[in-house]
Every structure is written in C-alpha cells, then in structure tokens.
Coordinates of C-alpha atoms and ligand atoms in Angstrom, one line a residue:
M1 CA 89.5 87.0 79.4
P2 CA 88.1 89.4 76.8
A3 CA 90.7 90.8 74.4
L4 CA 91.5 94.5 74.9
S5 CA 89.8 96.4 72.2
S6 CA 92.1 99.4 72.2
S7 CA 95.1 100.2 70.3
I8 CA 96.4 102.2 73.2
P9 CA 99.2 100.3 74.9
L10 CA 98.4 99.5 78.5
S11 CA 101.3 100.1 80.8
S12 CA 101.0 98.2 84.0
S13 CA 102.9 100.8 85.9
F14 CA 99.7 102.3 87.2
R15 CA 98.6 102.6 83.6
H16 CA 99.4 106.3 83.4
F17 CA 98.2 107.6 80.1
P18 CA 99.7 110.9 78.9
L19 CA 96.7 113.1 78.4
P20 CA 96.2 116.3 76.6
A21 CA 95.4 119.2 79.0
T22 CA 91.8 119.8 79.6
D23 CA 90.2 123.2 79.6
D24 CA 87.1 121.8 81.4
S25 CA 87.8 123.3 84.8
Q26 CA 84.5 121.8 86.1
S27 CA 85.7 118.3 85.6
L28 CA 88.6 116.4 87.0
F29 CA 88.0 113.7 84.5
L30 CA 89.0 113.2 80.9
L31 CA 87.2 110.8 78.8
L32 CA 89.7 109.3 76.4
N33 CA 87.3 108.3 73.8
P34 CA 83.6 107.5 74.5
N35 CA 83.4 105.0 71.7
L36 CA 86.6 103.2 72.6
N37 CA 84.9 100.6 74.8
L38 CA 88.3 99.9 76.4
R39 CA 87.4 97.4 79.0
N40 CA 89.1 96.5 82.2
P41 CA 89.9 92.8 82.0
R42 CA 89.1 92.2 85.7
S43 CA 86.0 94.3 86.3
R44 CA 84.5 93.7 82.8
S45 CA 82.1 96.5 83.3
F46 CA 84.1 99.7 84.0
P47 CA 84.9 101.7 80.9
L48 CA 88.2 103.3 81.5
R49 CA 88.5 107.0 82.0
T50 CA 91.4 109.0 83.3
R51 CA 91.9 112.0 85.4
R52 CA 94.7 114.3 86.2
V53 CA 96.0 113.9 89.8
R54 CA 98.2 116.8 90.9
G55 CA 100.1 116.9 87.6
L56 CA 100.2 113.2 87.2
T57 CA 97.9 111.2 85.0
A58 CA 96.6 108.2 86.9
K59 CA 94.5 105.5 85.4
C60 CA 91.1 105.5 86.9
T61 CA 87.8 104.1 86.0
L62 CA 84.6 106.1 86.1
R63 CA 81.3 104.3 86.3
P64 CA 78.9 105.0 83.5
G65 CA 75.5 106.5 84.1
G66 CA 76.4 110.0 85.3
G67 CA 73.8 111.4 87.8
D68 CA 74.5 110.2 91.3
E69 CA 77.3 108.0 90.1
E70 CA 79.2 111.0 88.8
G71 CA 82.6 111.5 90.3
F72 CA 83.4 107.8 90.9
I73 CA 87.1 107.1 90.5
L74 CA 88.8 103.8 90.8
E75 CA 92.6 104.1 91.3
D76 CA 93.5 100.7 90.1
V77 CA 96.5 98.5 90.5
P78 CA 98.4 96.8 87.7
H79 CA 97.6 93.3 86.5
L80 CA 99.8 90.7 84.7
T81 CA 97.4 90.7 81.8
D82 CA 98.2 94.4 81.1
Y83 CA 101.4 93.3 79.5
L84 CA 100.7 89.5 79.1
P85 CA 97.3 89.7 77.5
D86 CA 97.2 86.0 76.5
L87 CA 97.8 84.8 80.0
K88 CA 95.6 81.8 80.9
A89 CA 93.2 82.1 83.8
Y90 CA 92.1 79.1 85.9
S91 CA 89.3 78.4 88.3
S92 CA 90.4 79.3 91.8
P93 CA 91.3 76.2 94.0
L94 CA 89.4 78.0 96.7
Q95 CA 86.3 76.6 95.1
N96 CA 87.2 73.3 96.6
S97 CA 88.7 74.6 99.8
P98 CA 87.0 73.3 102.9
A99 CA 87.7 76.6 104.6
Y100 CA 85.5 78.4 102.1
A101 CA 82.9 75.5 101.7
I102 CA 80.1 77.2 103.7
V103 CA 81.0 80.8 103.0
K104 CA 78.0 82.5 101.3
Q105 CA 80.1 84.4 98.9
S106 CA 83.5 83.0 98.6
F107 CA 84.7 85.4 96.0
V108 CA 84.9 89.1 96.0
N109 CA 82.6 90.6 93.5
P110 CA 85.0 92.1 90.9
E111 CA 83.1 95.4 91.1
D112 CA 83.6 95.7 94.8
V113 CA 85.7 98.8 95.7
V114 CA 86.6 100.5 98.8
A115 CA 86.1 104.3 99.3
E116 CA 89.1 106.3 100.3
R117 CA 86.9 108.9 102.1
I118 CA 83.9 107.8 104.1
V119 CA 83.0 111.1 105.6
V120 CA 81.3 112.9 102.7
Q121 CA 78.6 115.5 102.2
K122 CA 75.4 115.1 100.2
N123 CA 76.8 116.8 97.2
S124 CA 80.3 115.5 97.3
P125 CA 81.6 113.7 94.2
R126 CA 81.8 109.9 94.9
G127 CA 85.6 110.2 95.0
V128 CA 88.5 107.9 94.9
H129 CA 88.1 104.1 95.4
F130 CA 90.5 101.2 95.5
R131 CA 89.9 97.7 94.4
R132 CA 88.7 95.5 97.3
A133 CA 91.1 92.8 98.4
G134 CA 90.1 89.2 98.6
P135 CA 89.8 85.9 96.7
R136 CA 88.9 86.0 93.0
E137 CA 87.0 83.3 91.0
K138 CA 89.8 83.2 88.5
V139 CA 93.5 82.9 89.2
Y140 CA 96.4 83.3 86.9
F141 CA 98.7 80.7 88.3
K142 CA 98.4 76.9 88.5
S143 CA 99.2 76.0 92.1
D144 CA 101.9 73.5 91.3
E145 CA 103.6 76.0 89.1
V146 CA 103.9 78.7 91.7
R147 CA 107.3 79.4 93.2
A148 CA 106.8 82.1 95.8
C149 CA 109.4 84.0 97.8
I150 CA 109.1 86.3 100.9
V151 CA 111.5 89.0 101.9
T152 CA 111.5 91.5 104.8
C153 CA 113.3 94.8 104.6
G154 CA 113.9 97.9 106.7
G155 CA 113.5 98.3 110.5
L156 CA 111.7 95.8 112.8
C157 CA 108.1 95.9 113.8
P158 CA 106.0 93.6 115.9
G159 CA 104.1 91.1 113.7
I160 CA 106.5 90.6 110.8
N161 CA 106.7 86.9 111.7
T162 CA 103.0 86.6 111.7
V163 CA 102.8 88.0 108.2
I164 CA 105.5 85.6 107.0
R165 CA 103.7 82.7 108.7
E166 CA 100.3 83.5 107.2
I167 CA 101.7 84.0 103.7
V168 CA 103.2 80.6 103.9
C169 CA 100.1 79.0 105.4
G170 CA 97.7 80.9 103.1
L171 CA 99.5 79.9 100.0
S172 CA 99.8 76.3 101.2
Y173 CA 96.4 75.7 102.7
M174 CA 94.2 77.9 100.5
Y175 CA 95.9 77.5 97.2
G176 CA 97.9 74.3 97.5
V177 CA 101.2 76.1 96.8
H178 CA 104.1 74.2 98.3
D179 CA 107.1 75.8 96.8
I180 CA 107.8 78.8 99.0
I181 CA 111.3 80.2 99.8
G182 CA 112.5 82.9 102.2
I183 CA 115.0 85.5 101.0
E184 CA 117.3 86.2 103.9
G185 CA 118.4 89.6 105.0
G186 CA 116.4 92.1 103.0
Y187 CA 116.7 93.1 99.4
R188 CA 120.4 92.3 99.2
G189 CA 119.6 88.7 100.1
F190 CA 118.2 88.2 96.6
Y191 CA 121.7 88.2 95.2
S192 CA 124.0 87.5 98.1
K193 CA 122.5 84.8 100.2
N194 CA 121.0 81.3 99.9
T195 CA 117.3 80.9 100.3
I196 CA 115.4 79.2 103.1
P197 CA 112.6 76.7 102.2
L198 CA 109.4 77.7 104.0
T199 CA 106.7 75.3 104.9
P200 CA 103.8 75.6 107.4
K201 CA 105.8 73.4 109.7
V202 CA 108.9 75.6 109.5
V203 CA 107.0 78.8 110.3
N204 CA 104.5 77.2 112.7
D205 CA 105.7 79.0 115.9
I206 CA 107.4 82.1 114.5
H207 CA 104.5 84.5 115.3
K208 CA 105.4 84.0 119.0
R209 CA 108.7 85.7 118.5
G210 CA 109.7 89.3 117.8
G211 CA 111.9 90.4 114.9
T212 CA 111.9 88.7 111.6
F213 CA 112.6 85.1 111.0
L214 CA 114.0 86.0 107.6
R215 CA 116.3 88.8 109.0
T216 CA 116.4 92.2 107.5
S217 CA 118.7 95.0 106.2
R218 CA 118.7 98.5 105.0
G219 CA 120.1 99.5 101.6
G220 CA 121.2 97.0 99.0
H221 CA 118.3 97.5 96.6
D222 CA 119.7 96.8 93.2
T223 CA 116.7 96.3 91.0
N224 CA 118.5 94.5 88.1
K225 CA 120.3 92.1 90.4
I226 CA 117.1 91.4 92.3
V227 CA 115.1 90.7 89.1
D228 CA 118.0 88.6 87.7
S229 CA 117.8 86.5 90.9
I230 CA 114.0 86.2 90.6
Q231 CA 114.4 85.0 87.0
Y232 CA 117.3 82.8 87.8
R233 CA 115.5 81.1 90.7
G234 CA 112.3 80.7 88.7
I235 CA 110.3 82.7 91.2
N236 CA 106.9 83.9 90.0
Q237 CA 105.3 85.4 93.2
V238 CA 107.2 87.9 95.3
Y239 CA 105.9 89.0 98.7
I240 CA 107.8 92.0 100.1
I241 CA 107.3 93.2 103.6
G242 CA 108.6 96.6 104.4
G243 CA 108.0 100.4 104.9
D244 CA 107.9 103.3 102.6
G245 CA 111.5 102.7 101.3
T246 CA 110.7 99.0 100.7
Q247 CA 107.5 99.8 98.8
K248 CA 109.4 102.1 96.4
G249 CA 111.6 99.0 95.8
V250 CA 108.4 97.0 95.2
A251 CA 107.4 99.5 92.5
A252 CA 110.9 99.4 90.9
I253 CA 110.9 95.5 90.9
S254 CA 107.5 95.2 89.4
Q255 CA 108.3 97.8 86.7
E256 CA 111.5 95.8 85.8
V257 CA 109.5 92.6 85.8
E258 CA 107.1 94.1 83.4
K259 CA 109.9 95.4 81.2
R260 CA 111.2 91.9 80.9
G261 CA 107.7 90.6 80.2
L262 CA 107.9 88.1 83.1
Q263 CA 104.8 86.4 84.6
V264 CA 105.8 87.4 88.2
A265 CA 103.3 89.0 90.6
V266 CA 105.0 91.4 93.0
A267 CA 103.0 92.2 96.2
G268 CA 103.9 94.7 98.9
I269 CA 102.9 94.4 102.5
P270 CA 103.3 97.7 104.3
K271 CA 105.3 97.6 107.5
T272 CA 106.3 100.5 109.6
I273 CA 106.5 101.0 113.3
D274 CA 106.1 104.8 112.8
N275 CA 102.7 104.4 111.1
D276 CA 104.0 106.7 108.4
I277 CA 102.5 105.0 105.4
A278 CA 99.8 106.9 103.7
V279 CA 96.3 105.8 102.7
I280 CA 96.1 102.7 105.0
D281 CA 94.3 103.1 108.3
K282 CA 97.2 102.0 110.5
S283 CA 100.3 99.9 110.1
F284 CA 100.6 96.5 111.8
G285 CA 102.5 96.3 115.0
F286 CA 101.7 99.9 115.8
D287 CA 99.1 99.0 118.5
T288 CA 101.6 96.6 120.0
A289 CA 104.3 99.3 120.1
V290 CA 101.9 101.8 121.7
E291 CA 101.0 99.2 124.3
E292 CA 104.6 98.4 125.1
A293 CA 105.3 102.1 125.3
Q294 CA 102.9 102.2 128.3
R295 CA 105.4 100.2 130.3
A296 CA 108.1 102.8 129.8
I297 CA 105.7 105.6 130.6
N298 CA 104.5 103.9 133.7
A299 CA 108.0 103.3 134.8
A300 CA 108.8 107.0 134.3
H301 CA 105.7 108.0 136.2
V302 CA 106.4 105.7 139.1
E303 CA 110.0 107.0 139.3
V304 CA 109.2 110.7 139.3
E305 CA 106.2 110.6 141.6
S306 CA 108.4 108.9 144.2
V307 CA 110.9 111.8 144.4
D308 CA 110.9 115.5 144.8
N309 CA 110.7 117.5 141.6
G310 CA 110.8 114.4 139.4
V311 CA 111.1 115.0 135.7
G312 CA 110.5 111.8 133.6
I313 CA 111.5 111.9 129.9
V314 CA 110.6 109.0 127.7
K315 CA 111.8 108.9 124.1
L316 CA 109.8 106.9 121.6
M317 CA 110.3 106.0 118.0
G318 CA 109.0 108.3 115.2
R319 CA 111.5 109.6 112.7
Y320 CA 109.2 112.1 110.9
S321 CA 105.8 111.1 112.3
G322 CA 104.8 111.4 115.9
F323 CA 102.0 108.8 115.9
I324 CA 103.6 106.5 118.5
A325 CA 104.2 109.4 120.9
M326 CA 100.8 110.8 120.3
F327 CA 98.9 107.6 120.8
A328 CA 101.0 106.4 123.7
T329 CA 100.3 109.8 125.4
L330 CA 96.6 109.5 124.7
A331 CA 96.5 106.0 126.1
S332 CA 98.5 106.7 129.2
R333 CA 97.0 109.7 131.1
D334 CA 100.3 109.9 133.0
V335 CA 101.9 112.1 130.4
D336 CA 102.0 115.8 131.0
C337 CA 103.5 116.8 127.7
C338 CA 104.0 115.1 124.3
L339 CA 106.5 116.5 121.8
I340 CA 106.4 115.4 118.1
P341 CA 108.3 116.3 115.0
E342 CA 105.1 117.8 113.4
S343 CA 104.6 120.3 116.2
P344 CA 107.6 122.6 116.7
F345 CA 108.2 123.5 120.4
Y346 CA 110.4 126.0 122.2
L347 CA 111.9 126.1 125.6
E348 CA 112.3 129.6 126.9
G349 CA 109.7 132.3 127.6
S350 CA 106.0 132.6 127.9
G351 CA 104.2 129.4 126.6
G352 CA 107.5 127.6 126.4
L353 CA 108.4 124.2 127.8
Y354 CA 110.4 125.4 130.8
E355 CA 107.5 127.5 132.0
F356 CA 105.2 124.5 131.7
V357 CA 107.6 122.1 133.6
E358 CA 107.9 124.7 136.4
Q359 CA 104.1 125.0 136.6
R360 CA 103.5 121.2 136.8
L361 CA 106.3 120.7 139.3
K362 CA 104.7 123.3 141.5
E363 CA 101.2 121.8 141.1
N364 CA 102.1 118.0 141.2
G365 CA 105.7 117.7 142.3
H366 CA 106.5 115.8 139.1
I367 CA 106.1 115.8 135.3
V368 CA 106.3 113.2 132.6
I369 CA 107.3 114.2 129.1
V370 CA 107.0 111.9 126.1
L371 CA 108.9 112.8 123.0
A372 CA 109.2 111.3 119.5
E373 CA 112.8 110.8 118.4
G374 CA 112.4 113.1 115.5
A375 CA 111.1 116.0 117.5
G376 CA 113.3 119.1 118.0
Q377 CA 116.1 117.9 115.8
E378 CA 116.9 121.4 114.7
Y379 CA 117.7 122.4 118.3
V380 CA 119.9 119.4 119.0
A381 CA 121.7 120.1 115.8
Q382 CA 122.3 123.7 116.9
S383 CA 123.9 122.6 120.2
V384 CA 125.9 119.5 119.1
G385 CA 126.6 120.6 115.5
T386 CA 124.6 119.7 112.4
I387 CA 125.0 116.2 111.3
D388 CA 124.0 115.0 107.9
K389 CA 124.5 111.4 108.3
K390 CA 122.3 108.8 106.6
D391 CA 121.7 105.1 107.0
E392 CA 122.2 102.7 104.2
S393 CA 118.7 103.2 102.9
G394 CA 119.2 107.0 102.8
N395 CA 117.2 107.8 105.9
R396 CA 118.5 110.7 108.0
L397 CA 120.2 109.5 111.2
L398 CA 118.7 111.3 114.2
L399 CA 120.5 113.1 117.1
D400 CA 119.4 112.0 120.6
V401 CA 116.8 114.6 121.4
G402 CA 116.0 112.8 124.7
L403 CA 119.5 113.2 126.1
W404 CA 119.6 116.8 124.8
L405 CA 116.3 117.7 126.5
S406 CA 117.3 116.0 129.7
Q407 CA 120.5 118.1 129.9
K408 CA 118.7 121.3 128.9
V409 CA 116.0 120.9 131.6
K410 CA 118.5 120.0 134.2
D411 CA 120.8 123.0 133.4
H412 CA 117.9 125.4 133.3
F413 CA 116.4 124.4 136.7
T414 CA 119.6 123.8 138.7
R415 CA 121.6 126.7 137.3
E416 CA 119.0 129.3 136.5
K417 CA 116.2 128.5 138.9
K418 CA 118.4 127.0 141.7
L419 CA 115.9 124.2 141.9
A420 CA 117.2 120.6 142.5
I421 CA 115.3 118.4 140.0
N422 CA 115.4 114.6 139.6
I423 CA 115.6 113.7 135.9
K424 CA 114.8 110.1 134.9
Y425 CA 115.4 109.6 131.2
I426 CA 114.0 106.4 129.7
D427 CA 114.9 105.4 126.1
P428 CA 112.8 102.3 125.3
T429 CA 113.0 102.9 121.5
Y430 CA 114.0 99.4 120.4
M431 CA 112.1 97.7 123.2
I432 CA 108.8 98.7 121.7
R433 CA 109.4 97.2 118.3
A434 CA 111.4 94.1 119.2
I435 CA 108.5 92.2 120.6
P436 CA 105.9 89.8 119.3
S437 CA 102.6 91.4 118.1
N438 CA 99.6 91.4 120.4
A439 CA 96.4 89.6 119.6
S440 CA 94.7 92.3 117.5
D441 CA 97.9 92.9 115.5
N442 CA 98.1 89.2 114.9
I443 CA 94.7 89.2 113.4
Y444 CA 95.5 92.2 111.3
C445 CA 98.7 90.5 110.0
T446 CA 96.7 87.4 109.0
L447 CA 94.3 89.5 107.0
L448 CA 97.2 91.4 105.3
A449 CA 99.0 88.2 104.4
Q450 CA 95.9 86.5 103.1
S451 CA 94.8 89.5 101.1
A452 CA 98.3 89.7 99.5
V453 CA 98.1 86.0 98.6
H454 CA 94.7 86.4 97.0
G455 CA 95.9 89.4 95.0
A456 CA 99.0 87.7 93.7
M457 CA 97.1 84.5 92.8
A458 CA 94.6 86.7 91.0
G459 CA 97.3 88.2 88.9
Y460 CA 97.5 91.6 90.4
T461 CA 101.1 93.0 90.7
G462 CA 102.9 96.1 91.8
F463 CA 100.4 96.7 94.6
T464 CA 100.3 97.3 98.3
V465 CA 97.7 95.8 100.4
G466 CA 96.1 97.4 103.5
P467 CA 92.9 98.5 105.2
V468 CA 91.2 101.6 104.0
N469 CA 88.4 102.5 106.3
S470 CA 88.6 99.0 107.8
R471 CA 88.2 97.2 104.5
H472 CA 91.3 95.6 102.9
A473 CA 92.1 97.0 99.5
Y474 CA 94.7 96.8 96.7
I475 CA 96.4 100.2 96.5
P476 CA 98.7 101.6 93.8
I477 CA 102.2 101.8 95.3
S478 CA 102.7 105.4 94.2
R479 CA 99.7 106.3 96.4
V480 CA 101.4 105.0 99.6
T481 CA 104.9 106.3 98.9
K482 CA 104.1 109.7 97.5
T483 CA 103.6 111.5 100.8
P484 CA 104.4 110.0 104.2
N485 CA 101.6 109.9 106.8
T486 CA 102.2 112.4 109.5
V487 CA 100.3 113.8 112.4
K488 CA 98.3 116.7 111.2
V489 CA 98.4 119.2 114.0
T490 CA 95.4 120.9 112.5
D491 CA 93.3 117.8 112.8
R492 CA 91.1 117.0 115.8
M493 CA 93.3 114.1 117.0
W494 CA 96.1 116.5 118.0
A495 CA 93.5 118.8 119.6
R496 CA 92.2 115.8 121.6
L497 CA 95.7 115.2 122.9
L498 CA 96.2 118.9 123.8
A499 CA 92.8 118.8 125.6
S500 CA 93.8 115.7 127.4
T501 CA 97.3 116.8 128.6
N502 CA 96.5 120.5 128.8
Q503 CA 100.1 121.1 127.6
P504 CA 101.1 124.3 125.7
S505 CA 100.3 124.2 122.0
F506 CA 103.6 126.2 121.4
L507 CA 101.8 128.4 118.9
T508 CA 102.7 131.7 120.5
Q509 CA 106.3 131.9 119.2
D510 CA 107.2 132.5 115.6
I511 CA 107.4 129.0 114.1
Q512 CA 107.1 130.3 110.5
G513 CA 109.3 128.3 108.2
T514 CA 109.1 125.2 110.4
V515 CA 105.7 124.0 109.2
D516 CA 104.2 123.8 105.8
K517 CA 102.3 126.8 104.4
E518 CA 98.8 125.3 104.8
T519 CA 99.4 124.6 108.5
M520 CA 100.9 128.1 108.9
D521 CA 97.8 129.7 107.5
L522 CA 95.6 127.7 109.8
I523 CA 97.8 128.6 112.8
D524 CA 97.6 132.3 111.8
N525 CA 93.9 132.0 111.7
M526 CA 93.8 130.4 115.1
R527 CA 96.0 133.2 116.4
I528 CA 93.7 135.8 115.0
N529 CA 90.6 134.1 116.4
S530 CA 92.1 133.7 119.8
I531 CA 93.1 137.4 120.1
Ligands
ADP601 N1 113.6 104.8 96.4 C1 113.9 103.5 96.6 N2 113.9 102.6 95.6 C2 114.2 101.3 95.7 N3 114.5 100.8 96.9 C3 114.5 101.6 98.0 C4 114.2 103.0 97.9 N4 114.3 103.5 99.2 C5 114.6 102.5 100.0 N5 114.8 101.3 99.3 C6 115.2 100.0 99.8 O1 114.1 99.5 100.7 C7 114.7 98.8 101.8 C8 114.2 99.3 103.1 O2 114.2 100.7 103.2 P1 114.3 101.5 104.5 O3 114.1 102.9 104.3 O4 115.5 101.1 105.3 O5 113.1 100.9 105.4 P2 111.5 101.0 105.2 O6 111.2 100.2 104.0 O7 111.0 100.3 106.4 O8 111.2 102.4 105.1 C9 116.2 99.0 101.7 O9 116.8 97.8 101.2 C10 116.4 100.1 100.7 O10 117.5 100.0 99.9
FBP602 O1 118.2 101.7 114.1 P1 117.4 101.3 112.9 O2 117.1 99.9 112.7 O3 117.8 102.0 111.6 O4 115.9 101.9 113.2 C1 115.6 103.2 113.6 C2 114.5 103.8 112.9 O5 113.6 102.9 112.4 C3 112.3 103.3 112.6 O6 111.7 102.4 113.5 C4 111.5 103.3 111.3 O7 111.9 102.2 110.5 P2 111.2 101.9 109.2 O8 111.2 103.1 108.3 O9 112.0 100.7 108.7 O10 109.8 101.5 109.5 C5 112.4 104.7 113.1 O11 111.4 105.0 114.0 C6 113.7 104.7 113.7 O12 114.3 106.0 113.6
MG603 MG1 110.8 104.1 106.4

C-alpha cells in the first residue's frame, strides 16, 4: 500500500473535497494540483481530480493523457484505508480457491470501471464510471478475523433469502470466513434482539422460500445504537439488504464507523420491489414480481371476458414508481390501460378514462385496467379526505386507488350511462412480493451477494453494489439515494406501452403542476407538434 502523498485529508464519505468555484465554464473538472501526485491506493494509477456535480463536490478520478481520454470520470466508493492508512493488506484466499483455479483472470483488474452511459456519440465526453465489482488480489481482512453480520430492512421482495444464502456461502466457501451472524428484524434488531448464527447448512434451503429468513422492519434506525452494537459484538463486516431508505441508513452507519475509526466494512445490497433505486439496471425480485402479476392480470381477463361489460381492475405495487404496472402491462397483452403515478390521468371528458372504458366495452365487451398503487392519489384524497399518514420509516401511506377507481367507474356507468357493468377488482399487491424468486432473479441475487462479499473483503465500505449496463459495480450510496428511479413518461419505454395498449396518453387536459417542469415542457412541445 503506497503512502498517500498528500496533506489533504481524505474523507471516506465519498471523499468530497470542498473546492473553489471554477470560472472555466468549458470544463466540469477541477484539477486540485497537477503536481500533487495524490494517488488512489487501489488503482495506483489514477491521479485524483474532482468535479462539481450539481452543487456537490464529488471525488472522481480523471485519467491522464487528455485527448480521447478527456472527460473520463470515476465516481469512486470509500475504502477503509482512506481513514486507516496503515491497514495491512493480505493476499486473497481466492488465490487458493478451487472455484477460481482455472479462471483465466481470477481478479478484477484494479483499473476496470463500468460506464454509466453506454449510448454515446462520437464526440461525447467519456463520462461517469463506477469501480467494477469483483474479487481483488489483496484483501484487508484475515479470514479467521472476520465477524460478518447480515440484516434485512424495509418491505419484502422475492430473492432476499437467496442474497442472504449467497453472502453466507460466498464468505464461507470463497474466503474461509466462518463467523457470520444474522441480525433479526431490521435495523432495530442490532440493539433489541439476539443474533442468529449463520452457516451454509443453516441457510441451505432458504432461497426456496419467500420473505426474509432474518425478518424485517421499518423504522428503528438509530445510527449510534447500531454502531455501538457493531462495536460491542466485534462485527467487522456488515451486509445490509434494503431499499432507498435502508441505503441511506448504510451511509449513516459507514460515516459513524469512520468517525469512530473502526475497521468495519459496510456494504449495501439494493432491494426494492418497486425498482425505484437509481443507477442500477433493475432491482432483484422485480422480474419475479412482474411474472407473478401476470397471474392476477390473467385472472382479471378470464373473469371479465366471461361476462357482459366486464371491467377488470388490478392494483399492483408501486408507491412512487410505476415500473411493475408498466412491465406487467407490456408483458401481458391482456391489459387495455395502465395507470402509473408518473403519468397523471383524468376520468371525465374527451380523452378521459370513462370515454376509453366505454369505447373498449363497445368494441370488445370487456376491459382490463392495471394500476400502480401510487397512481391518482390526489383524486382519492379529494374524495375520501387527505391523509398524511406515514409508516415507521417515514414513507407516505397510500389510499386505496383500486377501490376508489372501481367505485367511480361503477357509479359513472350505472348512474350516468345506465349501463350495467361487471366490476372485478383484484388486489394482489402482497402476493407478488411474498414469493420465492424465479431462476433469473436467483442468479442475479447470487451475483449481488458475491460482489458485496468481494467488495467488503477488499476493504471497500459505504458502497452499494449493483449492475450498471449489465456489469456489476461498486456505486457511491449518495448516487443511488439522491433521486428515486421513476418511469420517465418522456422516454421511449412509456411510448412503447402506449403503442401496445393504444390507451389515451391523458395529455389533453391541463396537468400543469402535476409533473416536473422538464416533463411539462416536453409535453407542451408534443402538444404543439400534434396540432
Ligand atoms: N434517511 C434515513 N437515514 C437512516 N435510515 C433510514 C432513512 N430512511 C429510512 N431509514 C431506515 O431504513 C429502513 C428501511 O426503510 P424503508 O423506507 O422502510 O424501506 P426501504 O429501505 O425498502 O426503502 C428502516 O429501518 C428505516 O428506519
Ligand atoms: O405494507 P408495507 O410492508 O409497508 O409495504 C408496502 C409498500 O412497500 C413497497 O413494496 C415498497 O417497499 P420498499 O420501499 O421497502 O421496497 C411498496 O410498493 C408498498 O407501497
Ligand atoms: Mg423504499
């Protein structure tokens, strides 16, 4: 490990350096000091440069050489040596692992990075990259000195048990780590519950079950108490499986760990049924949930096509992001209309939902509507009174838009149109997440778990692991928690859905104020172009 040759203190919390403002509007990058020769302890070849990212300063590295390498940014994750510079490195036990015996290149080249954007143009700057996940030649823990713990937080998702299983098996079989404990019941389990010893034998079958073997909870994140417990129990690797809220907790824990100068690697594994975590390609369990949603959609379709004027309404999960509804619709072909939080809809008048339902009933005798639970919340609040209730984690509790819509459609057609309709409302919300993961999610979970283990053993900390353009990477937590991933109604995927269902786009009524300005401008443009 080369000594850091800078007098600038390295903060591991994404190593944000306060920078003077630059007046070089051509360049995003600020060179701290060209002669500084401040070297990254892991890459050993990237001189550090920084750039401003939307008002924040993020530590990035810019490759030397200029020319066609100009514009290369590495958004790096913290490492234990950032605040424990004398930490000893060891040869990775993977060197002797039978599993890796015939692999051509067992270890990830320390200079390997993963590009955030792969669709570029000839003159685009090379852009943002993340450190590629995988085994490193040097590790910063002796196997017999590791005491790892695993905790699961937030809502359920298919595949959590597979991730738990593979962290245990990965630590054990790849690195010879045998002291692994489970923290029960989410973050609060750190300070309120006993731990569970985890061995490959204990977790052997758990991937076949839904839910989480370790149980979960919302709320209860008390950073100091959690880190006290980590210290008290002698834990030095922490694997935390959870969504956006959980990942914010990962950042808080790793910052406190650093403050206390502890040699504890803290790894986040992103979990969300809603697929609302930014940067990563897709969250695990999402495919399984979309597949399971097909069963509810099929049921709705079978029901409504067997009766006169059948209206099937299926409510799927998706608090702020309509990915499950969108993908379930695209997969099904039985869905006539998909409603998501990101695309405001309206009921009455030309281009509205009632008109569309009437038209499909006339054409086909039935209609299937899929809606995400977070869609149309403002309407439900208007009719049943605004609620501002939150769960223990601070997430807004939703009103039942499915029941509300069923009632509205029924009232409209029976009272106003004098048309007897047959509503079948199906609410499979928990059914799509309380199941074991399918084969492809199982594979994905295995990769996530093993990448997290390699990262922690290699001394990285305060990171989230996940696929970026199909390659697993170590991603700074702030990047995945800053803005949730939502369906962009201005992207082509939503257009593909509209083209597939031929449903109204609901762009004809004034929806100003309900979508962000950038989207509004695009919608205005579309309106102008379509006149
Ligand atoms: N900003 C935050 N800082 C620290 N912990 C948080 C934060 N937001 C949520 N948490 C904790 O993360 C855990 C899970 O959060 P939650 O929002 O319920 O689920 P998810 O992580 O799946 O989004 C809870 O224990 C909660 O207290
Ligand atoms: O009833 P619970 O457990 O709070 O879960 C309901 C919510 O959890 C979600 O599945 C998302 O949970 P996470 O944020 O934990 O991934 C939402 O779709 C849903 O609104
Ligand atoms: Mg969440």
